[in-house]
Coordinates of C-alpha atoms in Angstrom, one line a residue:
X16 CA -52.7 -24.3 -16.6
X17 CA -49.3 -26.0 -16.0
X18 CA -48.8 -29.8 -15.7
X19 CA -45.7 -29.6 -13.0
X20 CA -45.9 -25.9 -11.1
X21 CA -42.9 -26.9 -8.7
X22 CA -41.2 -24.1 -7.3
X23 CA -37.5 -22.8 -8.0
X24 CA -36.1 -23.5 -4.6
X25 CA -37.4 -27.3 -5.6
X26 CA -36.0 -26.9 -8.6
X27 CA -32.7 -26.0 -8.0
X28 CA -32.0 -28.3 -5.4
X29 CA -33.8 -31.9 -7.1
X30 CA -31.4 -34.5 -7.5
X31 CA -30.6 -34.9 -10.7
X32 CA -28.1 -36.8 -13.0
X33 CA -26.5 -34.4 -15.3
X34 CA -30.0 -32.7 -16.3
X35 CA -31.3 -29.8 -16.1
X36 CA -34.3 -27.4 -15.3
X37 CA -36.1 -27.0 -18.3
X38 CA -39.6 -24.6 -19.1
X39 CA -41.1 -26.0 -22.2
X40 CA -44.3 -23.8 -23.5
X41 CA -46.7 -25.2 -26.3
X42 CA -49.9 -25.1 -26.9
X43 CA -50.7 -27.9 -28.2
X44 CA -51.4 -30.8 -25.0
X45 CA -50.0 -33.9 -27.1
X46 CA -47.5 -32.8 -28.0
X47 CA -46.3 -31.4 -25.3
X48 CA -46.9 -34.2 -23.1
X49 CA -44.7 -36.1 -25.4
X50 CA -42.1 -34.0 -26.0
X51 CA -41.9 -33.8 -21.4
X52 CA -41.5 -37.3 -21.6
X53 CA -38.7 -37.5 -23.7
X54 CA -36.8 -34.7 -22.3
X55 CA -37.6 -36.6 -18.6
X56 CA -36.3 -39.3 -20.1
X57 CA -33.3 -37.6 -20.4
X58 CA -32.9 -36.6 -16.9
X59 CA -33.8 -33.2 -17.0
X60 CA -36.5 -31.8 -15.0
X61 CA -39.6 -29.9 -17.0
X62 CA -41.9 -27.5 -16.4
X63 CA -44.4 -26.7 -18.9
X64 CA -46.4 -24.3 -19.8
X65 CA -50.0 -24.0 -22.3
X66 CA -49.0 -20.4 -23.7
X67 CA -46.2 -17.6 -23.7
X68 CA -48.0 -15.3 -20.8
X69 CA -48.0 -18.4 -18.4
X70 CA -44.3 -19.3 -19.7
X71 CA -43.3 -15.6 -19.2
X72 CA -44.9 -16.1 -16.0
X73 CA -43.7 -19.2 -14.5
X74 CA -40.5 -17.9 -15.3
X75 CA -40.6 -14.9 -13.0
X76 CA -41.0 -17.6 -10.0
X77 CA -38.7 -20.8 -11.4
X78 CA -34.9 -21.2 -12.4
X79 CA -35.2 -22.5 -16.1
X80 CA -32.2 -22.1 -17.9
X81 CA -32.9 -23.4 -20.7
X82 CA -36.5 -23.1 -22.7
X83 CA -38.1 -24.4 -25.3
X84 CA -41.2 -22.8 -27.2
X85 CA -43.5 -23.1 -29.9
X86 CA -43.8 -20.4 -32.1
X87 CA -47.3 -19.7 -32.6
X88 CA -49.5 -20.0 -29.6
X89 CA -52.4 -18.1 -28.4
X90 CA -51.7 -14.5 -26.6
X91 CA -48.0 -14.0 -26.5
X92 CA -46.5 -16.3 -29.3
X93 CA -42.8 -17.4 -29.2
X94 CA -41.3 -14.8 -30.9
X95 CA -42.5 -12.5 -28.2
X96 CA -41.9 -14.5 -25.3
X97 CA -37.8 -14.6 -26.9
X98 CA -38.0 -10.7 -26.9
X99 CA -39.2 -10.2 -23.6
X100 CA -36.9 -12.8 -22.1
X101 CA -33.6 -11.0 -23.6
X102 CA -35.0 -7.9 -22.4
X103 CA -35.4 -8.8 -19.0
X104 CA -33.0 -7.9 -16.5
X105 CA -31.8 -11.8 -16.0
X106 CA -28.5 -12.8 -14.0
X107 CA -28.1 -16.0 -16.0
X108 CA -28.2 -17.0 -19.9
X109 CA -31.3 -18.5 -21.0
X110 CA -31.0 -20.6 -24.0
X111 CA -33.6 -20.6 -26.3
X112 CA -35.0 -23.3 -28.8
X113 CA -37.5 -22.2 -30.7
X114 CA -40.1 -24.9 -32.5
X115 CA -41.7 -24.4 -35.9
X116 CA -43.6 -26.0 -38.6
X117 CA -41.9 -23.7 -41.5
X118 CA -38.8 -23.9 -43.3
X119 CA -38.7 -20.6 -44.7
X120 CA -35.3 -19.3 -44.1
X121 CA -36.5 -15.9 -43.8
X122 CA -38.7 -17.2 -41.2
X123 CA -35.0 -18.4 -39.3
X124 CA -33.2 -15.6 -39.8
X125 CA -36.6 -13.7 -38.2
X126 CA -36.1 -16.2 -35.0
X127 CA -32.5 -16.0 -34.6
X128 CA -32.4 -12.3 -34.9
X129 CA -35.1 -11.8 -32.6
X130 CA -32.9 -13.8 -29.7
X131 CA -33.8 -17.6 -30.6
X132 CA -30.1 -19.5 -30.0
X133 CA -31.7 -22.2 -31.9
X134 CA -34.8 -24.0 -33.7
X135 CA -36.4 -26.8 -34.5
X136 CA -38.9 -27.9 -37.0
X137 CA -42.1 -29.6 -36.4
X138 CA -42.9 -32.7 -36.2
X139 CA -39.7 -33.0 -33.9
X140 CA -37.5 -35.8 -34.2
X141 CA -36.4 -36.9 -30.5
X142 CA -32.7 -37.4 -32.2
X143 CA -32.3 -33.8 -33.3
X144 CA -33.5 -32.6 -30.4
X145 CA -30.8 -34.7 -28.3
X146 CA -28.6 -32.8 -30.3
X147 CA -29.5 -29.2 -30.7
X148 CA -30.2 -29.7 -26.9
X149 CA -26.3 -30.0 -27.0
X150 CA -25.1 -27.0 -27.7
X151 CA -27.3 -24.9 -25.1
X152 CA -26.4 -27.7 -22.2
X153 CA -22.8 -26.9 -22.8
X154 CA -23.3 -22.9 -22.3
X155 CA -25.4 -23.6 -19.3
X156 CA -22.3 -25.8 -17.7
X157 CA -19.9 -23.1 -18.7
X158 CA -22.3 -20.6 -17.1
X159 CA -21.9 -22.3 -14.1
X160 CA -18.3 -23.0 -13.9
X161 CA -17.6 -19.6 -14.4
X162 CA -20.5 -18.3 -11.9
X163 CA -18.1 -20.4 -9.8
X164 CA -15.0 -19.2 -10.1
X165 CA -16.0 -16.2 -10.2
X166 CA -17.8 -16.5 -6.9
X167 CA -14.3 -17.9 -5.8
X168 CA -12.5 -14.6 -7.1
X169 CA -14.8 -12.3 -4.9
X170 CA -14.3 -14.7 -1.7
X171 CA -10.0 -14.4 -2.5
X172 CA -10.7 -10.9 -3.5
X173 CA -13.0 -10.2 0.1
X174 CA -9.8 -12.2 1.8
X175 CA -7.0 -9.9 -0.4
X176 CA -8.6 -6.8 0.8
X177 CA -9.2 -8.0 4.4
X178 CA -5.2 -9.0 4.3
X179 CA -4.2 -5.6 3.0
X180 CA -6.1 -4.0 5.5
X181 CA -4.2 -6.0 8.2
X182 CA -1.3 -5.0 6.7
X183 CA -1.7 -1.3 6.5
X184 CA -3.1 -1.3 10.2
X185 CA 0.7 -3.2 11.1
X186 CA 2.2 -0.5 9.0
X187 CA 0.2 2.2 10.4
X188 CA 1.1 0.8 14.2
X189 CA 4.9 0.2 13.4
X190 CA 5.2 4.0 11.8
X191 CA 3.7 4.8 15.2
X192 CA 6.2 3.1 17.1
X193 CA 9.0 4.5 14.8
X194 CA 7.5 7.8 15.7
X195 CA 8.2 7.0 19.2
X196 CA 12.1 7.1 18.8
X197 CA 12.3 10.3 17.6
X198 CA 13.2 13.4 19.2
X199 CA 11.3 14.8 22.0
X200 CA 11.7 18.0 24.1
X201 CA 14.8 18.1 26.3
X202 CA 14.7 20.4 29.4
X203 CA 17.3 22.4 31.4
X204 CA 19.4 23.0 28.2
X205 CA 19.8 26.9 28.2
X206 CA 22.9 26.8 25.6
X207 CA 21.9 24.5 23.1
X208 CA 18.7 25.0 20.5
X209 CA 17.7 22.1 18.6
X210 CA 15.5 21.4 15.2
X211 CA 13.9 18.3 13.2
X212 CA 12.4 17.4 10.2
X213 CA 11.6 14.4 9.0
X214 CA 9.9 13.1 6.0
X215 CA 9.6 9.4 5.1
X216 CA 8.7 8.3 1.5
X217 CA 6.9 5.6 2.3
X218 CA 4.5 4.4 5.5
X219 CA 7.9 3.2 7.1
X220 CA 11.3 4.7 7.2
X221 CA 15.0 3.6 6.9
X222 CA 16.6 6.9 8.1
X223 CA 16.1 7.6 12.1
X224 CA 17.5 10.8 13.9
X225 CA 17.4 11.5 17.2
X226 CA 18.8 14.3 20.0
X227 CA 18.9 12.6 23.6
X228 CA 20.4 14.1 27.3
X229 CA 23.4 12.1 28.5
X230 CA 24.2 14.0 31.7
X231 CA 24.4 17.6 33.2
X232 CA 26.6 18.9 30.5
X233 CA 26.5 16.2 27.6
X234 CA 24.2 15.9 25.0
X235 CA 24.0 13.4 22.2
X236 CA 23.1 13.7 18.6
X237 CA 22.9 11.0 15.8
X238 CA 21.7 10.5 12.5
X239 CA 21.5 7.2 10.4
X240 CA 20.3 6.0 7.4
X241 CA 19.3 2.1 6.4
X242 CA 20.0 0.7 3.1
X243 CA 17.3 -0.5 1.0
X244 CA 13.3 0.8 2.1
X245 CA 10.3 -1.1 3.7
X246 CA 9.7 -3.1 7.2
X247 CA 13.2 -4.8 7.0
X248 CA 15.1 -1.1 6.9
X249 CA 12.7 -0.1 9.2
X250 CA 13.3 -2.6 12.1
X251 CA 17.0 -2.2 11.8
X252 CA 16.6 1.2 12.3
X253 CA 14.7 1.2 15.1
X254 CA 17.1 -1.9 16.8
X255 CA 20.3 1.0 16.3
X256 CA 18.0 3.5 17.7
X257 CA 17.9 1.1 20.9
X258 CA 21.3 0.0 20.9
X259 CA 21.9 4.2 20.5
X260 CA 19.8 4.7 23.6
X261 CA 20.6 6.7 26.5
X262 CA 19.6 4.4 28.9
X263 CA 22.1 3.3 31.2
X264 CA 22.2 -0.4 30.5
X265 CA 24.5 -3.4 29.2
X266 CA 22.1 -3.2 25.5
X267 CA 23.3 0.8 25.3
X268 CA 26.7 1.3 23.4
X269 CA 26.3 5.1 24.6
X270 CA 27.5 3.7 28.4
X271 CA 29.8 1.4 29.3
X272 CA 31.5 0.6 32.2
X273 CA 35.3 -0.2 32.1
X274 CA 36.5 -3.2 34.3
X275 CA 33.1 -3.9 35.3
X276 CA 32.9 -0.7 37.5
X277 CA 29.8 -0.3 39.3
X278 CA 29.3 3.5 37.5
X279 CA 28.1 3.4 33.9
X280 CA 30.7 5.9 32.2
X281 CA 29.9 7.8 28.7
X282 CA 31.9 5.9 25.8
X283 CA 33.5 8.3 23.1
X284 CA 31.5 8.2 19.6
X285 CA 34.2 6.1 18.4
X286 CA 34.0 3.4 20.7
X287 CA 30.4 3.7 20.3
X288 CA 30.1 3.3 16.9
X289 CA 33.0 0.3 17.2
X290 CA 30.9 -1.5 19.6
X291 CA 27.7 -1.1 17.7
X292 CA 29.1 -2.4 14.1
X293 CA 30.3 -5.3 15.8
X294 CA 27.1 -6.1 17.0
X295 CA 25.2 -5.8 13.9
X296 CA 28.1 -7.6 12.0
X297 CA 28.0 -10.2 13.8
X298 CA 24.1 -10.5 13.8
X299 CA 24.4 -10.7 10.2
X300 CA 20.8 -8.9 9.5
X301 CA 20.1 -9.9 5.7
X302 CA 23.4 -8.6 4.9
X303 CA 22.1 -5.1 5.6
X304 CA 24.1 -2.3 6.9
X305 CA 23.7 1.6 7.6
X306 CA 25.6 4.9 7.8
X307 CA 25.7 6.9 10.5
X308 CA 27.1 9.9 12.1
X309 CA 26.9 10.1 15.8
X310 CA 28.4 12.9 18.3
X311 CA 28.4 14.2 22.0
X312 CA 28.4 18.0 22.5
X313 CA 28.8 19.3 25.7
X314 CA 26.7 22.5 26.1
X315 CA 29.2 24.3 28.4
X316 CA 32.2 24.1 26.5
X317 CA 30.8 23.9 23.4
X318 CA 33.2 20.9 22.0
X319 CA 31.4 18.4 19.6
X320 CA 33.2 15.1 20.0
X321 CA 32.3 12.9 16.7
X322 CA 32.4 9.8 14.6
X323 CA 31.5 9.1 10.8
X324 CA 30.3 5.8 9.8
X325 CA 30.1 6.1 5.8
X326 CA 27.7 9.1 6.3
X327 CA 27.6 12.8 5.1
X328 CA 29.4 14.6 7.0
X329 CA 27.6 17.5 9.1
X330 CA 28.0 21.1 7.8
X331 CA 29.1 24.0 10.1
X332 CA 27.6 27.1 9.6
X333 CA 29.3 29.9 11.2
X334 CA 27.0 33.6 13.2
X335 CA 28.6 35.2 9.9
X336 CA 27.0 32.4 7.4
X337 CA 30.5 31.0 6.8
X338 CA 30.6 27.4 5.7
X339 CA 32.4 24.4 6.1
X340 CA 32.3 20.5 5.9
X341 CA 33.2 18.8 8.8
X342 CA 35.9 16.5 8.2
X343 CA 35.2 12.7 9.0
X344 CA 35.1 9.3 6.9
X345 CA 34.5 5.4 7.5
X346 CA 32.9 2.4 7.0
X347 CA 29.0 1.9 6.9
X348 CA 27.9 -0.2 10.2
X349 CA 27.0 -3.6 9.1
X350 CA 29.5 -4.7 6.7
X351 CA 33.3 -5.7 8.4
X352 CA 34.3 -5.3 11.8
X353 CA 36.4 -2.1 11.8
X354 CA 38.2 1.0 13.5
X355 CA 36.5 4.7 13.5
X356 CA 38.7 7.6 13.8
X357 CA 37.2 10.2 15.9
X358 CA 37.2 14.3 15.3
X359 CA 36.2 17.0 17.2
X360 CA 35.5 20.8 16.5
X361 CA 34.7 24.0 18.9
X362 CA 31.7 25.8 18.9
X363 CA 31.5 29.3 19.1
X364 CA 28.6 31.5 20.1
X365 CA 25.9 31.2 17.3
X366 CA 27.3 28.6 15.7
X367 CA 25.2 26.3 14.5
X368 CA 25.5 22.5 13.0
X369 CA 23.5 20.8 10.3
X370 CA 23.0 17.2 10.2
X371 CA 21.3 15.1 7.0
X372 CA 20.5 12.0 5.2
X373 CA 21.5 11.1 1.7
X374 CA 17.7 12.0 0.9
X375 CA 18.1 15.6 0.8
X376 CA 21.3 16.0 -1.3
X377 CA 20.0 13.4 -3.9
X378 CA 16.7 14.4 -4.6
X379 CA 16.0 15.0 -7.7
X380 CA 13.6 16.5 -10.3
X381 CA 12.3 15.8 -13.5
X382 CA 15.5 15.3 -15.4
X383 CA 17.2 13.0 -12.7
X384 CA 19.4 16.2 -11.7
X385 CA 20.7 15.6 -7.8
X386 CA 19.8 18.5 -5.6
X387 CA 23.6 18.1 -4.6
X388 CA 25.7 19.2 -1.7
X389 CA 25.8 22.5 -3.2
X390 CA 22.8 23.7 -3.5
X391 CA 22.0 22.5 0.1
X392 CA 25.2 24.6 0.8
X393 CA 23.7 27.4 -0.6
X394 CA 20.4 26.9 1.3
X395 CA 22.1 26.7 4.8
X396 CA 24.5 30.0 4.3
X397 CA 21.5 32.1 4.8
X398 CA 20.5 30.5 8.0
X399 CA 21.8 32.6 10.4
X400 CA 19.3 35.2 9.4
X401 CA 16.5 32.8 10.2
X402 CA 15.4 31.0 13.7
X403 CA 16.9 27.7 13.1
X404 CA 13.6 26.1 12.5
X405 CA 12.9 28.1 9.8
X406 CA 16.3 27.5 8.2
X407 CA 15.7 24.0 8.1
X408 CA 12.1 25.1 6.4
X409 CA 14.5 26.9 4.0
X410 CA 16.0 23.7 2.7
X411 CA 13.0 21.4 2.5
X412 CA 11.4 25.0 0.3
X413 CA 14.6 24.4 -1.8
X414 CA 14.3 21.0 -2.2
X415 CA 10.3 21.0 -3.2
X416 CA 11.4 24.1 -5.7
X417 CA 14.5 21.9 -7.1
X418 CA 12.0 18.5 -7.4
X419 CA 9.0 20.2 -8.4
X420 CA 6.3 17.5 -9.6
X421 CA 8.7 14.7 -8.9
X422 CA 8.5 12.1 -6.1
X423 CA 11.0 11.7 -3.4
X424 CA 12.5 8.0 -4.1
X425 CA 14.6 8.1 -0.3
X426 CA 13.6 9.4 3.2
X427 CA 14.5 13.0 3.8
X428 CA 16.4 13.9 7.4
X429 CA 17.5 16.9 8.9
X430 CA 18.8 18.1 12.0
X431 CA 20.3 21.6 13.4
X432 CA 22.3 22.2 16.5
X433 CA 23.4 25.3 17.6
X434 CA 25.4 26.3 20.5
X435 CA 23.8 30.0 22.8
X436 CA 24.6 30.5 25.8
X437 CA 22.5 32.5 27.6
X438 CA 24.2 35.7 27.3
X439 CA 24.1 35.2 23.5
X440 CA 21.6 37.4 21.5
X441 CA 19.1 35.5 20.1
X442 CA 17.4 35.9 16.7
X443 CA 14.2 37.0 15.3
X444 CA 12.6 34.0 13.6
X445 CA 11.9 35.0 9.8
X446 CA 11.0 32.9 6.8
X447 CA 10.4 33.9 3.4
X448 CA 7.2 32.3 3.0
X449 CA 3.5 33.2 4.2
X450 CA 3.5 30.5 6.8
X451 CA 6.1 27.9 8.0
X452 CA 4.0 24.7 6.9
X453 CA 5.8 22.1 5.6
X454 CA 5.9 22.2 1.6
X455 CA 4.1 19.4 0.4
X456 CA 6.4 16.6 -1.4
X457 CA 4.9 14.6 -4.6
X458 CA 4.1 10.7 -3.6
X459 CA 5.1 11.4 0.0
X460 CA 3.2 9.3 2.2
X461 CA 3.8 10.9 5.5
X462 CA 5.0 13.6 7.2
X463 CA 6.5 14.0 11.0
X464 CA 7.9 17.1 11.8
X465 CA 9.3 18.5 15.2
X466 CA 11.3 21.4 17.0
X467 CA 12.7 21.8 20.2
X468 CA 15.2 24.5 21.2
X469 CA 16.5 25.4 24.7

């Protein structure tokens, strides 16, 4: 029988000052009425119990973290009661006392290595029990305090994971809206083939690229590259990108129109890039700035008219695999207001121009080697034998071969133009490799890829 069988939802929730729920198991009825009134006294609630099967018992159905048992007593005795309360699967500490009428210490060490935390000896003095009461009062406190905080951790934890997750579902929709500037398809252009890759090294890119239809016979290409990574290289990309646009409006520096004309007229890539590094000058964007290399070819002549903004300059490769480095130089947009100079060069028939960001030409591998201009140069001179797809395949093959295991630390852009008109011959795609998937780069996030020729 017990002489308080209240149950642990009463338990846990009965006001108390500074006590606590205690199971207290002895067979013998005095004195364990006496030693429940002390311990009540004390402001603990007790529960108690005749023998160890109906402690053991009790304490399947009530929250007593803390018990105190005689040792011998009929059925299961203390000793055994200790063992099979350590070996229970329990989510909280129990602290054990463990009463006694010897003062054999082999008899202690027996208790305390079979799972007593402490004992006392019989008769009990209410004093020393006050005090070894102590000890087991402050591991239940700690218990709880770090049950607590833990229990806080999980709930910050639950709100860090939720927060990341709303982050990579922004990043995730701003990399789609990035996406959306790039190059698409462009009709009606029987001269001029276009090509594209690019490969960002993280969820959200600095570099942007893009080939847009100005008029009947102009086409514009550009390239650019923001310094620094992440959301804020990202956003100023994609506001040059707009300010790029080929939209005939007053937010374009592609148009303008002179005297305030009525007609929207194309501005040269100098003046272009002139208006557009004022503009982010003057916006001051974190002290940010980006280089750039933008151009208008006209499809029927086959002049490229172009501008350099602190960029690598394009290559030219020639239908004989001759190479050369366009000429070109200037300032990065962003930092001073500044003048451009302005260059232009003919194509011939099956010519072909190669556009790129500082990502290709400084990847590196293992040893911190740069994949360098040259090697890119060598990558491109065998183009002409390839559809120009495939030759820009060629160079990312390179790169992957030259990098190895190594990450990419910088967003990789490329872009090929080439001038056919229609009564050029046109070329057999070929590739030196089973299939023309993208090689895959170590720690890149994403790839985007495209190709559009006329």
């Amino acid at each position: 029988m017990t002489d308080w069988p209240q149950p642990i939802a009463d338990l846990r929730n009965s006001p108390l000052t500074g006590g606590r729920h205690i199971l207290l198991a002895n067979d013998d009825c005095i004195s364990r009425r006496l030693l429940q009134f002390q311990l009540r006294k004390w402001g603990h609630s007790v529960l108690t119990a005749e023998d160890g099967n109906a402690a053991w018992e009790l304490l399947q159905t009530h929250h007593c973290p803390i018990v105190i048992t005689d040792w011998m007593m009929p059925g299961l005795n203390g000793i055994e009661l200790i063992r099979k309360i350590r070996e229970s699967a329990r989510t909280e500490y129990t602290y054990v006392i463990l009463l006694t009428s010897t003062t054999n210490r082999g008899t202690m060490v027996t208790a305390l290595t079979s799972g007593a935390d402490d004992y006392l000896t019989k008769p009990v003095d209410k004093d020393e029990l006050k005090a070894r009461l102590q000890p087991g009062l402050r591991i239940i406190d700690l218990e709880h305090k770090l049950a607590e905080r833990n229990g806080e951790l999980v709930a910050r934890n639950q709100l860090l994971s939720q927060t990341n997750d709303k982050m990579k579902n922004d990043l995730d929709a701003a990399a789609r809206i990035q996406q959306a500037c790039l190059p698409r398809p462009i009709a009606d252009c029987p001269s001029v083939g276009f090509a594209w890759h690019y490969i960002p090294c993280t969820e959200l890119a600095g570099d942007m690229l893009n080939i847009q239809r100005l008029d009947a016979d102009h086409i514009a290409v550009y390239v650019l590259d923001v310094s620094g990574h992440g959301v804020q290289a990202a956003l100023l990309a994609v506001s040059a990108s707009r300010y790029l646009s080929s939209h005939k409006d007053p937010s374009s520096v592609v148009w303008h129109r002179p005297n305030n004309a009525a007609d929207y007229q194309l501005q040269s890539p100098a003046a272009a890039i002139k208006q557009l590094n004022s503009r982010i000058t003057n916006q001051a964007l974190a002290e940010q700035f980006f280089t750039l290399v933008y151009g208008i070819f006209n499809q029927r002549s086959g002049e490229f008219r172009y501008s350099i903004a602190g960029h690598p300059a394009p290559m030219l490769v020639g239908r004989s695999g001759h190479l050369s480095h366009l000429p070109g130089s200037g300032l990065p947009v962003g930092i001073i207001e500044t003048e451009y100079g302005e260059y232009s060069v003919q194509l011939e028939p099956g010519d072909r121009l190669f556009f790129y960001s500082d990502g290709v030409t400084e990847s590196m591998n293992s040893a911190d080697e740069l994949f360098g201009s040259t090697r890119l140069g060598n990558s491109l001179r065998s183009s002409p034998e390839r559809s120009l797809d495939n030759a820009l395949l060629q160079v990312l093959y390179d790169i992957k071969a030259w990098c190895g295991e190594a990450p990419i630390h910088d967003d990789i852009s490329l872009l090929a133009l080439e001038f056919m008109p229609v009564s050029q011959e046109r070329r057999t795609p070929r590739l030196n490799h089973e299939n023309d998937a993208l090689p895959e780069f170590s720690g890149r996030r994403n790839v985007r890829q495209s190709a559009s020729a006329g």
